[in-house]
Amino acid sequence: MLTDIQRLQAMGVSVWQLRHPELYGREQEVIQLPENCQLLLVCDDPLSEQDAWLFGNILKSMKLDADKARQLPHAALAALGDHHLVWSWYIGKPEVMIDGVRTLHSLPLAQMHDNPAAKRDLWRQICQYD
């Protein structure tokens, strides 16, 4: 079953204006990631300088540059638009997961600095996709 927007697109209508937008409720903003973004770190807290250093080193081990990664809080995932992600890395328990991408889970980066077991666990998850 086609939605109203799909019907308009099928008719070649790319611009429209609603006469009564209040009938549709408030539209949720869509988050668009850059096309080159391959890894999304899903983490509610901003990274400290030390956490960012560790994150950068982990990205290097995955052969990814920092410009190919972004961070979003868990609550923002519901608004994620089309993407070209290869990896999603969740800190904590996700309520929403991104389908069709390689998935990682770990402790917060702040807890991984002095925790070799947590680093090994993350590395095992990364290697399972090779």
PDB file of C-alpha atoms in Angstrom:
ATOM      1  CA  MET A   1       0.000   0.000   0.000  1.00  0.00           C
ATOM      2  CA  LEU A   2       1.437   3.367  -1.042  1.00  0.00           C
ATOM      3  CA  THR A   3       1.618   6.317   1.310  1.00  0.00           C
ATOM      4  CA  ASP A   4       0.443   9.758   0.188  1.00  0.00           C
ATOM      5  CA  ILE A   5       4.047  10.872  -0.274  1.00  0.00           C
ATOM      6  CA  GLN A   6       4.844   7.806  -2.404  1.00  0.00           C
ATOM      7  CA  ARG A   7       1.803   8.522  -4.588  1.00  0.00           C
ATOM      8  CA  LEU A   8       2.953  12.108  -5.124  1.00  0.00           C
ATOM      9  CA  GLN A   9       6.450  10.926  -5.989  1.00  0.00           C
ATOM     10  CA  ALA A  10       5.045   8.346  -8.435  1.00  0.00           C
ATOM     11  CA  MET A  11       3.159  11.165 -10.189  1.00  0.00           C
ATOM     12  CA  GLY A  12       6.391  13.149 -10.476  1.00  0.00           C
ATOM     13  CA  VAL A  13       5.346  15.732  -7.884  1.00  0.00           C
ATOM     14  CA  SER A  14       8.432  16.641  -5.888  1.00  0.00           C
ATOM     15  CA  VAL A  15       7.209  19.833  -4.182  1.00  0.00           C
ATOM     16  CA  TRP A  16       3.889  20.243  -2.399  1.00  0.00           C
ATOM     17  CA  GLN A  17       2.261  22.280   0.314  1.00  0.00           C
ATOM     18  CA  LEU A  18      -0.268  21.000   2.809  1.00  0.00           C
ATOM     19  CA  ARG A  19      -3.430  23.046   3.178  1.00  0.00           C
ATOM     20  CA  HIS A  20      -3.939  21.907   6.782  1.00  0.00           C
ATOM     21  CA  PRO A  21      -0.611  20.675   8.188  1.00  0.00           C
ATOM     22  CA  GLU A  22      -2.043  20.607  11.707  1.00  0.00           C
ATOM     23  CA  LEU A  23      -4.051  17.528  10.672  1.00  0.00           C
ATOM     24  CA  TYR A  24      -0.855  15.527  10.234  1.00  0.00           C
ATOM     25  CA  GLY A  25       0.715  16.421  13.540  1.00  0.00           C
ATOM     26  CA  ARG A  26       4.230  17.599  13.967  1.00  0.00           C
ATOM     27  CA  GLU A  27       6.696  15.903  11.659  1.00  0.00           C
ATOM     28  CA  GLN A  28       9.831  14.555  13.266  1.00  0.00           C
ATOM     29  CA  GLU A  29      13.078  15.984  11.946  1.00  0.00           C
ATOM     30  CA  VAL A  30      15.113  13.505   9.922  1.00  0.00           C
ATOM     31  CA  ILE A  31      18.803  13.176  10.702  1.00  0.00           C
ATOM     32  CA  GLN A  32      20.913  12.831   7.566  1.00  0.00           C
ATOM     33  CA  LEU A  33      24.425  11.509   7.982  1.00  0.00           C
ATOM     34  CA  PRO A  34      27.128  12.478   5.488  1.00  0.00           C
ATOM     35  CA  GLU A  35      27.464   9.994   2.618  1.00  0.00           C
ATOM     36  CA  ASN A  36      30.989   9.069   3.694  1.00  0.00           C
ATOM     37  CA  CYS A  37      29.867   8.123   7.234  1.00  0.00           C
ATOM     38  CA  GLN A  38      30.531   4.404   7.731  1.00  0.00           C
ATOM     39  CA  LEU A  39      30.391   4.047  11.518  1.00  0.00           C
ATOM     40  CA  LEU A  40      27.864   5.456  13.947  1.00  0.00           C
ATOM     41  CA  LEU A  41      28.775   5.515  17.638  1.00  0.00           C
ATOM     42  CA  VAL A  42      25.515   5.450  19.576  1.00  0.00           C
ATOM     43  CA  CYS A  43      26.398   7.007  22.895  1.00  0.00           C
ATOM     44  CA  ASP A  44      24.470   9.424  25.105  1.00  0.00           C
ATOM     45  CA  ASP A  45      27.476  11.139  26.682  1.00  0.00           C
ATOM     46  CA  PRO A  46      29.972  13.347  24.856  1.00  0.00           C
ATOM     47  CA  LEU A  47      33.452  11.868  24.567  1.00  0.00           C
ATOM     48  CA  SER A  48      36.179  13.271  26.762  1.00  0.00           C
ATOM     49  CA  GLU A  49      39.551  14.019  25.194  1.00  0.00           C
ATOM     50  CA  GLN A  50      40.888  10.698  26.475  1.00  0.00           C
ATOM     51  CA  ASP A  51      37.802   8.829  25.179  1.00  0.00           C
ATOM     52  CA  ALA A  52      38.167  10.517  21.777  1.00  0.00           C
ATOM     53  CA  TRP A  53      41.812   9.363  21.652  1.00  0.00           C
ATOM     54  CA  LEU A  54      40.776   5.748  22.357  1.00  0.00           C
ATOM     55  CA  PHE A  55      37.925   6.004  19.841  1.00  0.00           C
ATOM     56  CA  GLY A  56      40.379   7.262  17.198  1.00  0.00           C
ATOM     57  CA  ASN A  57      42.745   4.367  17.859  1.00  0.00           C
ATOM     58  CA  ILE A  58      39.922   1.852  17.568  1.00  0.00           C
ATOM     59  CA  LEU A  59      38.828   3.453  14.284  1.00  0.00           C
ATOM     60  CA  LYS A  60      42.409   3.162  12.966  1.00  0.00           C
ATOM     61  CA  SER A  61      42.440  -0.537  13.853  1.00  0.00           C
ATOM     62  CA  MET A  62      39.247  -0.881  11.791  1.00  0.00           C
ATOM     63  CA  LYS A  63      40.957   0.995   8.924  1.00  0.00           C
ATOM     64  CA  LEU A  64      38.544   3.928   9.243  1.00  0.00           C
ATOM     65  CA  ASP A  65      39.334   7.633   9.395  1.00  0.00           C
ATOM     66  CA  ALA A  66      37.693   9.834  12.026  1.00  0.00           C
ATOM     67  CA  ASP A  67      35.795  11.739   9.303  1.00  0.00           C
ATOM     68  CA  LYS A  68      33.942   8.499   8.470  1.00  0.00           C
ATOM     69  CA  ALA A  69      32.441   8.227  11.953  1.00  0.00           C
ATOM     70  CA  ARG A  70      29.719  10.149  13.780  1.00  0.00           C
ATOM     71  CA  GLN A  71      28.137  10.010  17.221  1.00  0.00           C
ATOM     72  CA  LEU A  72      24.436  10.205  18.044  1.00  0.00           C
ATOM     73  CA  PRO A  73      22.543   9.644  21.292  1.00  0.00           C
ATOM     74  CA  HIS A  74      20.237   6.619  21.520  1.00  0.00           C
ATOM     75  CA  ALA A  75      17.110   8.809  21.370  1.00  0.00           C
ATOM     76  CA  ALA A  76      18.118  10.201  17.957  1.00  0.00           C
ATOM     77  CA  LEU A  77      18.140   6.817  16.193  1.00  0.00           C
ATOM     78  CA  ALA A  78      14.404   6.908  15.548  1.00  0.00           C
ATOM     79  CA  ALA A  79      14.966  10.005  13.388  1.00  0.00           C
ATOM     80  CA  LEU A  80      17.856   8.557  11.357  1.00  0.00           C
ATOM     81  CA  GLY A  81      17.260   8.957   7.630  1.00  0.00           C
ATOM     82  CA  ASP A  82      18.859   7.144   4.706  1.00  0.00           C
ATOM     83  CA  HIS A  83      22.477   6.297   5.329  1.00  0.00           C
ATOM     84  CA  HIS A  84      25.498   4.430   3.996  1.00  0.00           C
ATOM     85  CA  LEU A  85      26.575   2.981   7.335  1.00  0.00           C
ATOM     86  CA  VAL A  86      28.623  -0.187   7.548  1.00  0.00           C
ATOM     87  CA  TRP A  87      28.968  -0.246  11.363  1.00  0.00           C
ATOM     88  CA  SER A  88      26.864   0.706  14.364  1.00  0.00           C
ATOM     89  CA  TRP A  89      28.560   0.709  17.766  1.00  0.00           C
ATOM     90  CA  TYR A  90      26.299   0.881  20.799  1.00  0.00           C
ATOM     91  CA  ILE A  91      27.410   2.043  24.228  1.00  0.00           C
ATOM     92  CA  GLY A  92      24.823   0.639  26.604  1.00  0.00           C
ATOM     93  CA  LYS A  93      21.592  -1.152  25.758  1.00  0.00           C
ATOM     94  CA  PRO A  94      19.942   0.129  22.579  1.00  0.00           C
ATOM     95  CA  GLU A  95      16.179   0.522  22.338  1.00  0.00           C
ATOM     96  CA  VAL A  96      16.377   1.074  18.584  1.00  0.00           C
ATOM     97  CA  MET A  97      18.892  -0.743  16.396  1.00  0.00           C
ATOM     98  CA  ILE A  98      19.995  -0.035  12.841  1.00  0.00           C
ATOM     99  CA  ASP A  99      19.183  -2.936  10.535  1.00  0.00           C
ATOM    100  CA  GLY A 100      21.558  -4.197   7.874  1.00  0.00           C
ATOM    101  CA  VAL A 101      24.821  -3.009   9.413  1.00  0.00           C
ATOM    102  CA  ARG A 102      27.577  -4.663  11.420  1.00  0.00           C
ATOM    103  CA  THR A 103      26.782  -4.226  15.101  1.00  0.00           C
ATOM    104  CA  LEU A 104      29.137  -3.722  18.041  1.00  0.00           C
ATOM    105  CA  HIS A 105      28.368  -3.350  21.766  1.00  0.00           C
ATOM    106  CA  SER A 106      30.716  -2.185  24.477  1.00  0.00           C
ATOM    107  CA  LEU A 107      31.113  -0.543  27.830  1.00  0.00           C
ATOM    108  CA  PRO A 108      31.470   3.246  27.826  1.00  0.00           C
ATOM    109  CA  LEU A 109      34.885   4.242  26.477  1.00  0.00           C
ATOM    110  CA  ALA A 110      35.759   5.818  29.838  1.00  0.00           C
ATOM    111  CA  GLN A 111      35.528   2.325  31.384  1.00  0.00           C
ATOM    112  CA  MET A 112      37.614   0.677  28.663  1.00  0.00           C
ATOM    113  CA  HIS A 113      40.896   2.583  29.136  1.00  0.00           C
ATOM    114  CA  ASP A 114      42.149   0.318  31.914  1.00  0.00           C
ATOM    115  CA  ASN A 115      40.074  -2.741  31.061  1.00  0.00           C
ATOM    116  CA  PRO A 116      41.925  -5.127  28.714  1.00  0.00           C
ATOM    117  CA  ALA A 117      39.056  -7.645  28.833  1.00  0.00           C
ATOM    118  CA  ALA A 118      36.587  -5.063  27.517  1.00  0.00           C
ATOM    119  CA  LYS A 119      39.001  -4.105  24.724  1.00  0.00           C
ATOM    120  CA  ARG A 120      39.475  -7.783  23.799  1.00  0.00           C
ATOM    121  CA  ASP A 121      35.717  -8.308  23.722  1.00  0.00           C
ATOM    122  CA  LEU A 122      35.269  -5.352  21.363  1.00  0.00           C
ATOM    123  CA  TRP A 123      38.127  -6.584  19.153  1.00  0.00           C
ATOM    124  CA  ARG A 124      36.536 -10.069  18.954  1.00  0.00           C
ATOM    125  CA  GLN A 125      33.274  -8.462  17.823  1.00  0.00           C
ATOM    126  CA  ILE A 126      35.109  -6.491  15.124  1.00  0.00           C
ATOM    127  CA  CYS A 127      37.028  -9.574  13.931  1.00  0.00           C
ATOM    128  CA  GLN A 128      33.887 -11.697  13.637  1.00  0.00           C
ATOM    129  CA  TYR A 129      32.983  -9.683  10.521  1.00  0.00           C
ATOM    130  CA  ASP A 130      36.289 -10.391   8.705  1.00  0.00           C
TER     131      ASP A 130
END
